Coordinates of C-alpha atoms in Angstrom, one line a residue:
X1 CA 60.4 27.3 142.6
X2 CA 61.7 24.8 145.1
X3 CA 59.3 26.0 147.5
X4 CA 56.1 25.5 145.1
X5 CA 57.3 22.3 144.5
X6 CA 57.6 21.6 147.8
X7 CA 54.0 22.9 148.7
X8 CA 53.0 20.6 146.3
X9 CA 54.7 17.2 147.0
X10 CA 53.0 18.6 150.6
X11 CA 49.6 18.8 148.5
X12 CA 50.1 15.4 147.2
X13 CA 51.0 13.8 150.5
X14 CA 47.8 15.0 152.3
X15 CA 45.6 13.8 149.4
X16 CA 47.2 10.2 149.1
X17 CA 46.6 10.2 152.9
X18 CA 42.9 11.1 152.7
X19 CA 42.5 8.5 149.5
X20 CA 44.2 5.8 152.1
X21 CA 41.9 6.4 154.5
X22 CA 38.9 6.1 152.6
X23 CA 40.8 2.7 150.7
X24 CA 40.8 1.5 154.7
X25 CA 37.5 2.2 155.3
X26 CA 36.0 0.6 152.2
X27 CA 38.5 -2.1 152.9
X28 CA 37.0 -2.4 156.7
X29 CA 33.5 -2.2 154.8
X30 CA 34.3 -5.3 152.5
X31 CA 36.7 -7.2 154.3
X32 CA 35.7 -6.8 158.1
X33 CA 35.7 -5.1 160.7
X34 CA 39.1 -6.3 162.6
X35 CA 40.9 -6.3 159.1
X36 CA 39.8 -2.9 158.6
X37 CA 40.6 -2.0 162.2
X38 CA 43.8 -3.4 161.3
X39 CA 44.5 -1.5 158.4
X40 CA 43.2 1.6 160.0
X41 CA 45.6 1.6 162.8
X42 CA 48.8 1.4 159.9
X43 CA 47.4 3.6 158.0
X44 CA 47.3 6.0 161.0
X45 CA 50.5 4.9 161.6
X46 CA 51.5 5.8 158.1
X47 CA 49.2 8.9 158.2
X48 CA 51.6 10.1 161.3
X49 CA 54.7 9.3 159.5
X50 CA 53.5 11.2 156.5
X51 CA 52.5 14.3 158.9
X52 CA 55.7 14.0 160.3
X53 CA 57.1 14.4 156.8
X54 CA 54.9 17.0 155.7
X55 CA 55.7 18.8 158.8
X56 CA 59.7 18.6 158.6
X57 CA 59.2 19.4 154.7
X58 CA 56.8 22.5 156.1
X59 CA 59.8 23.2 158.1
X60 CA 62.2 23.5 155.4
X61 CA 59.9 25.2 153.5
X62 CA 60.2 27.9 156.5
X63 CA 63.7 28.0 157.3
X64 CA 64.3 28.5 153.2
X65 CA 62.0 31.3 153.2
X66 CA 63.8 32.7 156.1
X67 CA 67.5 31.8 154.6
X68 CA 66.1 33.4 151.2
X69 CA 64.8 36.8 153.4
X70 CA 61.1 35.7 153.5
X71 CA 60.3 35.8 157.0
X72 CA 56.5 36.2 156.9
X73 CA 55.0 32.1 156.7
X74 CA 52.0 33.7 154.8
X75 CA 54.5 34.2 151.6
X76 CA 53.4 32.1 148.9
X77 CA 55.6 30.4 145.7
X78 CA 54.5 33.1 143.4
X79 CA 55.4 36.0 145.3
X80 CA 58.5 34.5 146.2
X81 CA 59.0 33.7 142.4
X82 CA 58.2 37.4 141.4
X83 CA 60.6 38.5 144.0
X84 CA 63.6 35.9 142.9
X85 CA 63.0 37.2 139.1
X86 CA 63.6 40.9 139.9
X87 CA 66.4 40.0 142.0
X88 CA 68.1 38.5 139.6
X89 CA 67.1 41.1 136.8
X90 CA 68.3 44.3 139.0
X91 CA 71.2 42.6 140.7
X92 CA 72.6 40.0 138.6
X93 CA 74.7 40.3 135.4
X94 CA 72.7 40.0 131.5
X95 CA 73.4 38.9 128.6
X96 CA 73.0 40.1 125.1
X97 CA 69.0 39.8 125.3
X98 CA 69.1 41.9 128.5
X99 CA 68.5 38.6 130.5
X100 CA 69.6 37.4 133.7
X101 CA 72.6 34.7 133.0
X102 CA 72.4 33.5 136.9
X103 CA 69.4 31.4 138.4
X104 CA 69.9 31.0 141.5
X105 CA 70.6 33.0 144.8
X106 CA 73.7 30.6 145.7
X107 CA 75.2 31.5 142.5
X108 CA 74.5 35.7 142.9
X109 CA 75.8 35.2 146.0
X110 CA 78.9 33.8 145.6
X111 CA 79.6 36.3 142.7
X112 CA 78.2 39.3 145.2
X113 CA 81.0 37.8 147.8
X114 CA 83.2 38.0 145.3
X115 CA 82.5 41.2 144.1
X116 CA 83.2 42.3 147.7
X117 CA 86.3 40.7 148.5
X118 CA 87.6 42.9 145.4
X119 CA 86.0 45.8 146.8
X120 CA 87.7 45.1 150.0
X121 CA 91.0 44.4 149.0
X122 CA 90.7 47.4 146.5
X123 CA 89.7 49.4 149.8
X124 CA 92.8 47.9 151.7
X125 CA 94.9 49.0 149.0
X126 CA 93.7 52.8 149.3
X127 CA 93.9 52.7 152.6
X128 CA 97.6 52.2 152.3
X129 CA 98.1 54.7 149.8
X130 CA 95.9 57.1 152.1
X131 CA 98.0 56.3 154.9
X132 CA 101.4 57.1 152.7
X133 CA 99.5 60.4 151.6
X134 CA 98.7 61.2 155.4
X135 CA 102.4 60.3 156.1
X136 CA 103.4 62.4 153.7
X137 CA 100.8 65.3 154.0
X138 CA 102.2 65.5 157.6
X139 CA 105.5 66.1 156.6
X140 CA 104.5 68.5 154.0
X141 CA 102.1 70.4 157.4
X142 CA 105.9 70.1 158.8
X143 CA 107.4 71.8 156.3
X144 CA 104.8 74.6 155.5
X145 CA 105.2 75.2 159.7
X146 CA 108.5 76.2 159.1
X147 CA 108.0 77.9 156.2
X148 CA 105.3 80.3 157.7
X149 CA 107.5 80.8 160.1
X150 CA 110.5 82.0 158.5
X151 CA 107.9 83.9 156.2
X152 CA 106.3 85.6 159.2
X153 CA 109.5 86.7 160.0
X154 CA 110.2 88.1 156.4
X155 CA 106.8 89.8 156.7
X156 CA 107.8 92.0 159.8
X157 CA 111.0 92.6 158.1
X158 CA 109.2 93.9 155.2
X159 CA 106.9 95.9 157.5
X160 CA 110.3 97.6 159.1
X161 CA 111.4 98.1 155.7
X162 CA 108.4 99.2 154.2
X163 CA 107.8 101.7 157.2
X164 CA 111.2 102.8 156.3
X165 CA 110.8 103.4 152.8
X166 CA 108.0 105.2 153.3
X167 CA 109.5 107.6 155.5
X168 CA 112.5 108.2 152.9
X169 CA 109.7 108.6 150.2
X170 CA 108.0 111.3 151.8
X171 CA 110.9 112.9 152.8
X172 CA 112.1 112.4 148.8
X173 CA 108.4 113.9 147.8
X174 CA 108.8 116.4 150.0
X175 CA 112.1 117.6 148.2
X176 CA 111.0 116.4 144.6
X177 CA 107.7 118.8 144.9
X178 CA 109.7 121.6 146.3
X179 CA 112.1 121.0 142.8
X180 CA 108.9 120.8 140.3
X181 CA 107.4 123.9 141.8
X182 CA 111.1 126.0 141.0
X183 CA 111.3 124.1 137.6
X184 CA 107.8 125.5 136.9
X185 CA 108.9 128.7 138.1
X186 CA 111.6 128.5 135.9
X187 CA 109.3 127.3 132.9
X188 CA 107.1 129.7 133.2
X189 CA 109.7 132.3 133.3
X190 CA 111.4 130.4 129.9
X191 CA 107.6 130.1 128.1
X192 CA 107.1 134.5 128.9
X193 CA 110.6 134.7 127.5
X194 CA 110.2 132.5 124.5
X195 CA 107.1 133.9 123.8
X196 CA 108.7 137.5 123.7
X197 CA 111.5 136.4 121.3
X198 CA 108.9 134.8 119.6
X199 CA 107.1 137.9 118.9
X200 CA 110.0 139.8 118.1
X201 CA 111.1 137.2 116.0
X202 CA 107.7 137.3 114.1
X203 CA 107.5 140.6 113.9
X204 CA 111.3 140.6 112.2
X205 CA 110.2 137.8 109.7
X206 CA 107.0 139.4 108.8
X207 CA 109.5 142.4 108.0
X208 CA 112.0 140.0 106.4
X209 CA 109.1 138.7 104.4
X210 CA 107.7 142.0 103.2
X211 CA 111.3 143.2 102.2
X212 CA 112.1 139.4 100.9
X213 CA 108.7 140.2 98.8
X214 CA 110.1 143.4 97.6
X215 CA 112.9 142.1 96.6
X216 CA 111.4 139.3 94.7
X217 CA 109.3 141.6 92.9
X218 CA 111.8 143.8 92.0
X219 CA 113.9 141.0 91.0
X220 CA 111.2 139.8 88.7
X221 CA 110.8 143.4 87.3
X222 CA 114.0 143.1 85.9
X223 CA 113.8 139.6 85.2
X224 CA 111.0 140.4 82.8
X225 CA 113.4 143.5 81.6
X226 CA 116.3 140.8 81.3
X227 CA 114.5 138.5 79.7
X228 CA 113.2 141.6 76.9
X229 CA 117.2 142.2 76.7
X230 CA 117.5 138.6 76.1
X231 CA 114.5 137.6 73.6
X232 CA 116.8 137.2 70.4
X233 CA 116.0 139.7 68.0
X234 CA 117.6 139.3 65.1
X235 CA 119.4 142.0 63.9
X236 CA 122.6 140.2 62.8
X237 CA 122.2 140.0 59.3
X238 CA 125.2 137.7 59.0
X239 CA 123.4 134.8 60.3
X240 CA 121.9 133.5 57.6
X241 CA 121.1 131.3 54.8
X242 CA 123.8 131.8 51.9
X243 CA 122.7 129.4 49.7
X244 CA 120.1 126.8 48.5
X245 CA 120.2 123.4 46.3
X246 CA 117.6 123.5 43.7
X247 CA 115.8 121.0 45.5
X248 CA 115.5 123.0 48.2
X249 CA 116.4 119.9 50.4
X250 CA 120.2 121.8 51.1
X251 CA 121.1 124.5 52.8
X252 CA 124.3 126.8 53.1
X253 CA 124.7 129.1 56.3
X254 CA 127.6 131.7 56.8
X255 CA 128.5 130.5 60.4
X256 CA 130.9 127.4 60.7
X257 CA 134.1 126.1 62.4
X258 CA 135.3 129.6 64.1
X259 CA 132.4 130.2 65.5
X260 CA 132.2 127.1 67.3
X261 CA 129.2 125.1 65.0
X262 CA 129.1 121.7 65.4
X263 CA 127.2 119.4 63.4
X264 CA 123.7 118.1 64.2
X265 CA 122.6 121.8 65.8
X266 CA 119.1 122.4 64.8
X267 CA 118.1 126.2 63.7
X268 CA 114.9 127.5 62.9
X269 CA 114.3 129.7 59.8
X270 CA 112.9 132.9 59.9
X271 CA 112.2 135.5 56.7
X272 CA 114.2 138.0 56.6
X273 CA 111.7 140.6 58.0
X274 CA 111.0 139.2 61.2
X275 CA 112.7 140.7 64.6
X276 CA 111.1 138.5 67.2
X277 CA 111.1 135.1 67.2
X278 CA 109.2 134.7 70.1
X279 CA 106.4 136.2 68.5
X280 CA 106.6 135.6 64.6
X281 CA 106.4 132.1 63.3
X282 CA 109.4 129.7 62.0
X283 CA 108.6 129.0 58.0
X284 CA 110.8 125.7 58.9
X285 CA 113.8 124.2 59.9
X286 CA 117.4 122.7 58.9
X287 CA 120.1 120.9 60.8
X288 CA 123.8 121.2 60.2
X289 CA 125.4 118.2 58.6
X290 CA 128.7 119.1 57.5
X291 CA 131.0 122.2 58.5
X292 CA 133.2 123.5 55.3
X293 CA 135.0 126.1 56.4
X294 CA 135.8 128.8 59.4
X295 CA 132.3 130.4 58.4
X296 CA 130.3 128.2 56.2
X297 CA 128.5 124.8 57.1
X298 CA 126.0 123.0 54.8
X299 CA 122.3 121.8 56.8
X300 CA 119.7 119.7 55.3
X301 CA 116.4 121.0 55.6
X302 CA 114.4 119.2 58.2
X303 CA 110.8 121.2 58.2
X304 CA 109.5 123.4 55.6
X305 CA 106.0 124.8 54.0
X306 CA 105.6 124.3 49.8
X307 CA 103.7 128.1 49.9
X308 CA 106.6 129.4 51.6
X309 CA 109.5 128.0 50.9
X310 CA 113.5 128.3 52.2
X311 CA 115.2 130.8 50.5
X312 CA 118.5 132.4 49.9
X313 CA 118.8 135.5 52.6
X314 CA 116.3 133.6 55.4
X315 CA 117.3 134.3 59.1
X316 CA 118.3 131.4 61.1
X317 CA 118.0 130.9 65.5
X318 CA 118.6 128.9 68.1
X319 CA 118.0 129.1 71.5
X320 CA 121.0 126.7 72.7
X321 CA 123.6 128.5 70.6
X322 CA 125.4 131.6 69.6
X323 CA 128.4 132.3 68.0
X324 CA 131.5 131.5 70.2
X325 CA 129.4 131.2 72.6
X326 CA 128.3 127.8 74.5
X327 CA 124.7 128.7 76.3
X328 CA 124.0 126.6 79.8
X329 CA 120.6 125.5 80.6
X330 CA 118.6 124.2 83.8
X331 CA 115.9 121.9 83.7
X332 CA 113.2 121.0 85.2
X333 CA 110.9 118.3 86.2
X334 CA 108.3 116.5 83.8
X335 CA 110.0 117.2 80.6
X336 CA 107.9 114.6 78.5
X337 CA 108.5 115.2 75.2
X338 CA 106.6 112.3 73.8
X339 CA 103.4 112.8 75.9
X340 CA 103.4 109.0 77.5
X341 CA 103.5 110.4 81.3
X342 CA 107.1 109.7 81.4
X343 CA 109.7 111.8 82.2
X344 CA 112.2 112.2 79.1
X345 CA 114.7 114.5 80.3
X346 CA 117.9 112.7 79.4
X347 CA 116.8 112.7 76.1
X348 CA 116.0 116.7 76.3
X349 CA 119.7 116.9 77.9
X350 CA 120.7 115.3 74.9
X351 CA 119.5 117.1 72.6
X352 CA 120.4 120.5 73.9
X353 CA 123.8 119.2 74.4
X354 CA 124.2 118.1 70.9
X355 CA 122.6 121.5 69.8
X356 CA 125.8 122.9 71.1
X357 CA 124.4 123.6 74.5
X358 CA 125.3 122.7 77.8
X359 CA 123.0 121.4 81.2
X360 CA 124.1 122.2 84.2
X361 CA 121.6 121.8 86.1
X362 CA 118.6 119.3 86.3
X363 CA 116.1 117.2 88.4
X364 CA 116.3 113.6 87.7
X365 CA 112.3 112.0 87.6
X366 CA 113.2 109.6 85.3
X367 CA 116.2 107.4 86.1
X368 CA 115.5 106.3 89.5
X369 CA 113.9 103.4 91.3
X370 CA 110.0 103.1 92.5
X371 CA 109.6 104.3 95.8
X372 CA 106.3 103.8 98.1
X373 CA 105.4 106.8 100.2
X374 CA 101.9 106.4 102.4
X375 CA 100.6 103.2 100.3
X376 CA 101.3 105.3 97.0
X377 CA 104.2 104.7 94.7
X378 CA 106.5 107.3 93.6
X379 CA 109.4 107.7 91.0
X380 CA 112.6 108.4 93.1
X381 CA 113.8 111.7 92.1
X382 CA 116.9 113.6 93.0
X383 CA 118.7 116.9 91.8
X384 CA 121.8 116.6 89.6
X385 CA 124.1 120.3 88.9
X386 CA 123.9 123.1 89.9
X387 CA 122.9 127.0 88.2
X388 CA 125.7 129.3 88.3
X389 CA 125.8 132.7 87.2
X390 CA 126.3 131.9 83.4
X391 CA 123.4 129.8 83.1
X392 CA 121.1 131.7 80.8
X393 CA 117.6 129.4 80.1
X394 CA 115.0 127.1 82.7
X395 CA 113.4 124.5 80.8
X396 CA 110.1 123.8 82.7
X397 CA 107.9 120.5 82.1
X398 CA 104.4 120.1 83.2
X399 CA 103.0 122.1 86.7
X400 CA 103.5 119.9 90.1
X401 CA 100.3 118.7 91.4
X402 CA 98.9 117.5 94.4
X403 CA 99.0 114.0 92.9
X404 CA 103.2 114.3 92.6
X405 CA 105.5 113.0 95.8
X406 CA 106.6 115.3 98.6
X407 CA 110.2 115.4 97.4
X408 CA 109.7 116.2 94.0
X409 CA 107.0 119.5 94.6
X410 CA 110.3 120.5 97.5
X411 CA 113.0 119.9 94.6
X412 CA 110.8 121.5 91.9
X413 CA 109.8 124.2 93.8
X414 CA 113.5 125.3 95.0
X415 CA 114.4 125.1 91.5
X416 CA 111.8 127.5 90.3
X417 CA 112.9 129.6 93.1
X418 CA 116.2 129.8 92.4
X419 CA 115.6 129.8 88.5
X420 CA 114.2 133.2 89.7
X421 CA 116.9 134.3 91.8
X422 CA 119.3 134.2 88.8
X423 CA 117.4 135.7 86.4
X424 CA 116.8 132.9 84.2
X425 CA 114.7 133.0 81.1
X426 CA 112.1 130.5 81.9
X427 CA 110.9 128.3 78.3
X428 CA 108.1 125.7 78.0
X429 CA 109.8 122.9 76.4
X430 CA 107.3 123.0 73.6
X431 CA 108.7 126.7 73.1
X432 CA 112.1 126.0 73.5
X433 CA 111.6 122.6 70.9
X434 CA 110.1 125.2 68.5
X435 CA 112.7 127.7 68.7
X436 CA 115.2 125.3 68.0
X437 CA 113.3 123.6 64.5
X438 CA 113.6 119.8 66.8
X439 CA 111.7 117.5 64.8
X440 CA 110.4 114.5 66.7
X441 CA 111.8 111.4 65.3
X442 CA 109.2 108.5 64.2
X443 CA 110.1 104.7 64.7
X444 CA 109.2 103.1 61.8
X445 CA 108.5 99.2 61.4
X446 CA 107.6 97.2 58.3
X447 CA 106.7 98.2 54.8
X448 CA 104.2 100.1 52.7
X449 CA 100.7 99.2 54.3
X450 CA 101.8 96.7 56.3
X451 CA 104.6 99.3 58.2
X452 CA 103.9 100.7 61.6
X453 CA 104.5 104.2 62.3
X454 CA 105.1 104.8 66.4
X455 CA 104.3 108.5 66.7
X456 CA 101.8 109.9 69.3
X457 CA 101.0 112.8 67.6
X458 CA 100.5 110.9 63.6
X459 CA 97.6 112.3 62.2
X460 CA 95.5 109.1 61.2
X461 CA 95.3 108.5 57.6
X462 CA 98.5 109.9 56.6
X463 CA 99.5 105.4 56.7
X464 CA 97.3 105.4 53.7
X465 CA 99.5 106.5 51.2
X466 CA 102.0 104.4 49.7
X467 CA 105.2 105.5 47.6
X468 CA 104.6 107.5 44.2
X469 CA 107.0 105.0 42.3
X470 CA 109.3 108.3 42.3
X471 CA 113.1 107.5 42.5
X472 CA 115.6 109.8 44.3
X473 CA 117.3 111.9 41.4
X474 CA 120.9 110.7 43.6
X475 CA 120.1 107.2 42.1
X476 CA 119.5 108.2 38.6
X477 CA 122.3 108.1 36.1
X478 CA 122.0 111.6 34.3
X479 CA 122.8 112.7 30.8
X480 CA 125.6 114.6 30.1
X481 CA 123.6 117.4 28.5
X482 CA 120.1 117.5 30.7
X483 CA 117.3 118.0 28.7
X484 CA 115.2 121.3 29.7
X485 CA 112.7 120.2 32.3
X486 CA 108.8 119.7 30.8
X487 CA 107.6 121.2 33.8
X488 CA 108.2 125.0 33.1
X489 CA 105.8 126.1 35.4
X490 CA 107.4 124.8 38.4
X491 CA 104.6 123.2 40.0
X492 CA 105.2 120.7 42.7
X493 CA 103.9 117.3 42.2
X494 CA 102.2 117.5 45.6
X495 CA 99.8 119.2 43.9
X496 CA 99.1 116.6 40.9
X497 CA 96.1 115.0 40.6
X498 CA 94.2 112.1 38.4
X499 CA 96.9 113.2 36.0
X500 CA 95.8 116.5 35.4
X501 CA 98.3 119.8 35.0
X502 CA 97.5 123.2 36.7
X503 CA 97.9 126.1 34.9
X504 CA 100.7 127.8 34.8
X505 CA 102.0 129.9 38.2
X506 CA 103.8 132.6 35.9
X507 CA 104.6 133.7 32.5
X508 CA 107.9 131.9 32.6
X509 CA 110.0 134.2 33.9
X510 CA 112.0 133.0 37.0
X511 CA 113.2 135.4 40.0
X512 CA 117.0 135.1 40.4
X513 CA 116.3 133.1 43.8
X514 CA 115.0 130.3 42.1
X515 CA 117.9 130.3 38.9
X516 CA 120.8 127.3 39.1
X517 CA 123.6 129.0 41.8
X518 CA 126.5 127.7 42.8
X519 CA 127.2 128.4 46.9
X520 CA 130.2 130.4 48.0
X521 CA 132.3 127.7 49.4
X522 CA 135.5 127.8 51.2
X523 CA 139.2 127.1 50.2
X524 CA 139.8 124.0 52.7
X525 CA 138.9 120.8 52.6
X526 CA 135.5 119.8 53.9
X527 CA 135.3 117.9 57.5

């Protein structure tokens, strides 16, 4: 920019000149020759002073090309403008816009000079710390010297060592291989002898087995011949029902305190003809409630059937007692008596223990904890007792499965074994429940339609029927002189209906089972 303007003042200069000149020579024209002359001489000297100035401003113009790195005279104002502005757009700081903020090469340069004195004192300063680090590399070169050296000298110690070692390990190999081969000798000598007791030990088990199998099956011979010796036939005719209450809700029996009856021992009734009660069917069942005397206890009747009913004569068994005698039992796993999957048998113990018999033996599935075996869970089960040579009956639940845990197929099946071993007579607990008349008790809730009856095996539809409006003859205050009953046939009101009256069963006559009795009773006072 300076230099343009310079060019131009230079421009200016030369054409004021050139207008003088031609002012003088008009003036010479008009005014004379000499005055012209005149004038023409100052205005060559003023031409010269002016070519003197244009030359030292041509000058300058020069030396600021040169001072501004324009060498070449030929440069003109614009190039050197173009130049200055990328200059001071590649070298110079911008502002916001992304323009130059300097204008001037003075400026740039004292900010470049700057620039480098920081570089150079920054340089100074790392060649300080560069010298520390060499310092201290040098020492650290020191060190590692010394260190290389005392580890050379730890190597070729090593190497003596090692050599050393070497030569014990071989020699140690040497004596180790000699030892393996003998112990493999010796193995090999042990593995021909094992395997020779082995097979004299198989062949005596397979012999032990086949005579073990023998035994077993002669065992169970006369298990099943035990068991026929055993299977109550009832051939005792003094076990039996004595006496019945005319409404056949009461029973009499000729066994009591002597004999060692207890109250709340269930029996099952029999007729009089049977032999075998594990093949003819119970007509029902009673339960002792009171025992009156050395050989007589009253029972109420717990189960009977209207076509057949309890009568005066009737046998009566039980599987869990005799008389003076006090029968032990075993039992098993998965007694359920009430078919919900659970184990009941406590409540089995229970009852054969209040039916006068005694458990001496039984696994426990049902009192213990939760147990997880391989991601499955488990009922903890242990064996309680154990089956001596009295024990006459093995109660069994439901067959072991796959499904059941490890312990309790082991415990079951060493019970079953040993059941077997003793002789016992094996029942199903249905079979040993029917043998004994057990009734399973219902939990009742609520009243007439709106009660709840908790039985698993109610037949629906029997929660239809509410009460007859009938009242318990024990709650009615009777006449002194009881009128004949109006129901001469006898018929029970089970079979009423829509008020209606069957015929009549007979012609009136009544068999001397059925007439008003009074039971033989003892002398002593009731317990």
């Amino acid at each position: 920019m300076a230099q343009q303007n310079q060019n131009q003042t230079a421009v200016i200069i030369i054409l004021s000149v050139f207008c003088l000149i031609l002012l003088v020579v008009t003036w010479f024209l008009w005014k004379g020759y000499s005055e012209q002359l005149a004038i023409a001489k100052e205005a060559v000297s003023k031409l010269k002073d002016f070519e003197k100035k244009y030359s030292d401003l041509t000058t300058d113009a020069g030396n600021l090309k040169k001072w501004i790195g324009f060498a070449d005279d030929n440069v003109v104002v614009a190039d050197i403008e173009k130049a200055f502005t990328e200059d001071m757009q590649n070298h110079t700081p911008k502002n916001s816009q992304g323009l130059p903020v300097l204008d001037s090469y003075r400026v740039a340069l004292g900010q470049t000079f700057k620039s480098l004195e920081n570089e150079i004192a920054k340089n100074a300063s790392l060649d300080r710390e560069n010298k520390d680090l060499q310092n201290r590399l040098d020492v650290l070169n020191a060190e590692k010297k010394a260190m290389e050296e005392a580890n050379q000298e730890l190597v070729s110690q090593a190497k003596k060592d090692l050599e050393t070692a070497r030569t014990d390990f071989k020699s140690y190999m040497a004596d180790q291989e000699a030892k393996i081969k003998k112990l493999d000798e010796e193995k090999n000598k042990a593995i021909s002898d094992a395997e020779a007791v082995i097979t004299v030990a198989n062949e005596n088990r397979t012999k032990a087995e086949q005579k073990s199998q023998k035994v077993l099956d002669v065992n169970q011979g006369l298990t099943e011949q035990l068991i026929g010796l055993r299977t109550p036939v009832i051939t005792y005719f003094d076990t039996k029902i004595t006496y019945v209450s005319e409404d056949n809700k009461t029973v009499w029996i000729n066994r009591g305190r002597e004999d060692g009856l207890t109250p709340r021992i269930s029996f099952s009734v029999y007729a009089p003809s049977s032999n075998d009660v594990a093949r003819d069917s119970s007509k029902g069942a009673i339960e002792i409630t009171r025992i009156l005397g050395p050989h007589t206890a009253e029972a109420k009747v717990t189960q009977g059937v209207i076509t057949d009913p309890i009568m005066m004569g009737d046998l009566v068994f039980t599987p869990v007692w005799k008389p003076g005698q006090r029968l032990q039992f075993a039992l098993s796993s998965g007694l359920d008596i009430d078919n919900d999957g659970n184990s009941d048998v406590y409540l089995v113990k229970n009852i054969v223990e209040l039916n006068g018999g005694e458990v001496v033996a039984w696994i426990d599935d049902q009192s213990g904890g939760n147990e997880i075996v391989d991601g499955k869970t488990y009922k903890k089960v242990k064996r309680e007792g154990q089956i001596t040579k009295d024990t006459v009956y093995y109660v069994t639940g439901r067959d072991i499965t796959e499904n059941d845990s490890k312990e309790l197929q082991e415990r079951r099946k060493a019970m079953d074994e040993e059941a077997k071993l003793n002789n016992l007579e094996t029942l199903k607990l249905p079979e040993l429940l029917r043998r004994m008349g057990h009734q399973q008790l219902m939990s009742v809730e609520g009243f007439n339609f709106n009660r709840n009856v908790i039985h698993p095996d109610l037949v629906p539809g029997v929660l239809d029927h509410a009460s007859n409006g009938l009242v318990h003859e024990s709650y009615v205050k009777k006449p002194k002189n009881p009128t004949p009953s109006s129901n001469p046939a006898g018929y029970s009101p089970l079979f009423h209906k829509k008020g209606t009256m069957p015929p009549p069963a007979s012609n009136g006559s009544v068999s001397e089972i059925f007439r008003p009795r009074t039971p033989k009773t003892s002398t002593e006072t009731p317990e």
